[in-house]
Coordinates of C-alpha atoms in Angstrom, one line a residue:
M440 CA 8.1 -11.3 -0.1
F441 CA 8.4 -7.8 0.6
L442 CA 10.3 -6.7 3.1
G443 CA 12.0 -3.1 4.4
R444 CA 11.8 0.7 3.4
F445 CA 12.3 2.2 -0.3
D446 CA 13.2 6.1 -0.7
H447 CA 11.8 6.8 -4.0
T448 CA 10.7 10.6 -5.9
I449 CA 8.2 10.9 -7.8
D450 CA 8.6 12.6 -11.8
A451 CA 6.3 15.8 -12.9
K452 CA 4.7 13.6 -14.7
G453 CA 3.4 11.4 -10.8
R454 CA 5.1 8.4 -11.9
T455 CA 7.7 6.1 -9.7
S456 CA 9.6 3.7 -9.8
V457 CA 9.3 1.1 -8.0
P458 CA 11.9 -1.1 -5.7
A459 CA 14.1 -3.6 -7.3
Q460 CA 13.4 -5.8 -4.6
F461 CA 10.0 -5.5 -5.0
R462 CA 10.1 -6.0 -8.9
D463 CA 12.6 -9.4 -8.4
A464 CA 9.9 -10.9 -6.2
L465 CA 6.7 -10.3 -8.4
L466 CA 8.6 -13.1 -10.0
G467 CA 7.3 -11.6 -13.3
D468 CA 3.8 -10.5 -13.8
L469 CA 4.3 -7.4 -13.3
R470 CA 0.4 -6.7 -12.4
L471 CA -0.1 -4.4 -9.6
V472 CA -3.6 -2.7 -7.3
L473 CA -3.2 0.9 -5.0
A474 CA -5.8 0.7 -3.0
P475 CA -6.7 3.8 -0.7
Y476 CA -5.4 3.2 3.6
T477 CA -4.5 4.8 6.2
I478 CA -2.4 3.9 9.0
Y479 CA -1.8 6.2 12.0
G480 CA -4.1 8.9 10.9
E481 CA -1.7 8.9 8.1
R482 CA -3.2 8.2 4.0
C483 CA -1.7 5.5 2.7
L484 CA -1.5 3.7 -0.5
D485 CA -1.7 -0.4 -0.1
V486 CA -0.1 -2.2 -3.3
Y487 CA -1.2 -5.5 -4.1
P488 CA 0.2 -7.4 -6.8
H489 CA -3.0 -8.9 -8.6
V490 CA -2.3 -12.1 -7.3
E491 CA -2.4 -11.3 -4.1
W492 CA -5.1 -8.3 -5.0
Q493 CA -7.7 -11.7 -6.1
K494 CA -6.2 -13.7 -2.7
L495 CA -8.7 -10.6 -1.5
L496 CA -11.4 -10.3 -3.4
E497 CA -11.8 -13.9 -3.3
R498 CA -12.1 -13.5 0.4
F499 CA -14.6 -11.2 -0.5
A500 CA -17.1 -12.0 -2.2
V501 CA -17.6 -14.8 0.5
L502 CA -19.6 -12.1 2.2
P503 CA -22.3 -10.4 3.3
Q504 CA -23.2 -8.6 0.0
F505 CA -25.2 -6.4 2.2
S506 CA -24.0 -5.8 5.3
A507 CA -22.9 -2.2 6.7
K508 CA -19.0 -3.0 6.7
T509 CA -19.7 -5.3 3.5
V510 CA -20.6 -1.8 1.9
K511 CA -18.1 0.0 3.4
F512 CA -15.2 -1.6 2.0
Q513 CA -16.1 -1.2 -1.1
I514 CA -16.9 2.2 -1.1
G515 CA -13.1 2.7 1.2
Y516 CA -11.4 0.5 -0.5
L517 CA -12.7 -1.6 -3.9
A518 CA -14.4 1.4 -5.4
R519 CA -10.7 3.6 -4.9
A520 CA -8.2 0.9 -6.4
H521 CA -6.6 1.8 -9.1
P522 CA -4.8 -1.0 -11.5
C523 CA -1.7 -0.1 -13.0
E524 CA 1.1 -1.7 -14.4
I525 CA 4.9 -1.5 -14.1
D526 CA 6.3 -0.3 -17.1
G527 CA 10.0 -1.4 -19.0
P528 CA 11.8 0.9 -17.0
G529 CA 10.5 -0.4 -13.1
R530 CA 8.0 2.3 -13.0
I531 CA 4.1 3.3 -11.4
L532 CA 1.7 5.6 -13.1
L533 CA -0.2 7.2 -9.7
P534 CA -3.3 8.0 -10.8
P535 CA -4.5 12.1 -9.3
L536 CA -7.4 11.2 -7.4
L537 CA -4.9 8.6 -5.5
R538 CA -1.8 11.0 -5.0
Q539 CA -3.7 13.3 -3.5
Y540 CA -5.7 10.9 -1.4
A541 CA -2.5 10.2 -0.2
G542 CA -0.5 13.1 0.4
L543 CA 1.7 12.1 -2.3
K544 CA 3.9 15.0 -2.9
K545 CA 8.2 14.3 -4.2
D546 CA 10.1 12.5 -1.8
V547 CA 8.3 9.4 -1.2
V548 CA 8.5 5.3 0.7
F549 CA 8.2 2.4 -0.2
L550 CA 6.9 0.1 3.1
G551 CA 7.1 -4.0 2.7
T552 CA 4.2 -5.2 4.4
Y553 CA 5.4 -8.7 3.3
T554 CA 2.7 -10.2 0.5
K555 CA 2.0 -6.4 -0.8
F556 CA 3.6 -3.5 -0.1
R557 CA 3.2 -0.1 1.0
L558 CA 3.5 3.8 -0.6
M559 CA 3.6 7.4 2.2
D560 CA 4.1 10.0 1.8
R561 CA 8.4 11.0 3.4
E562 CA 6.9 13.2 5.8
S563 CA 3.8 10.8 6.7
W564 CA 6.2 8.0 6.9
V565 CA 8.6 10.4 9.3
K566 CA 4.9 11.0 11.6
V567 CA 3.8 7.0 11.7
E568 CA 6.7 5.2 12.2
G569 CA 7.4 8.4 14.9
E570 CA 3.9 7.4 16.5
H571 CA 5.2 3.7 16.5
D572 CA 8.3 4.0 17.6
A573 CA 6.6 5.8 21.1
E574 CA 4.0 3.1 21.3
A575 CA 6.8 0.8 21.3
A576 CA 8.3 2.2 23.9
E577 CA 5.6 2.4 26.3
D578 CA 4.3 -1.1 25.9
A579 CA 6.9 -3.8 25.7
A580 CA 4.4 -6.0 24.6
I581 CA 3.2 -4.5 21.8
Y582 CA 2.9 -7.6 18.8
E583 CA 1.6 -9.9 22.1
D584 CA -1.5 -10.4 20.5
L585 CA -0.6 -11.1 17.2
G586 CA 0.1 -14.8 18.2
I587 CA 3.9 -14.7 17.3

């Protein structure tokens, strides 16, 4: 399980350290998949443990392969995803295209989202967090429809 926020930096080679708590939650399987995502208009990366990525692909495999939404998902998410592995010192190498997509500069934020985590540029996260907090302040029932 991935929970919490952790601030890190990207080095000159495009590597960043995965938070130790997240590495521990991977239970020894250091394979990850990075995929592009957008939240509140800000770009970021979804980071899936290999096992969770496989579950997503299994759900995808039963979709109607020629529907417009399926094709959009293929192009927008699957085709731009990139596998990576955590190295010995606990870092991942972020592919240049995905770093560019998500606007990842130097200061980044890891955000636990239960079965996966997100990686955002710190400035983007400040905007997302502020927008979410403003929305929650206006709507006390913001999570009501989730049924949890």
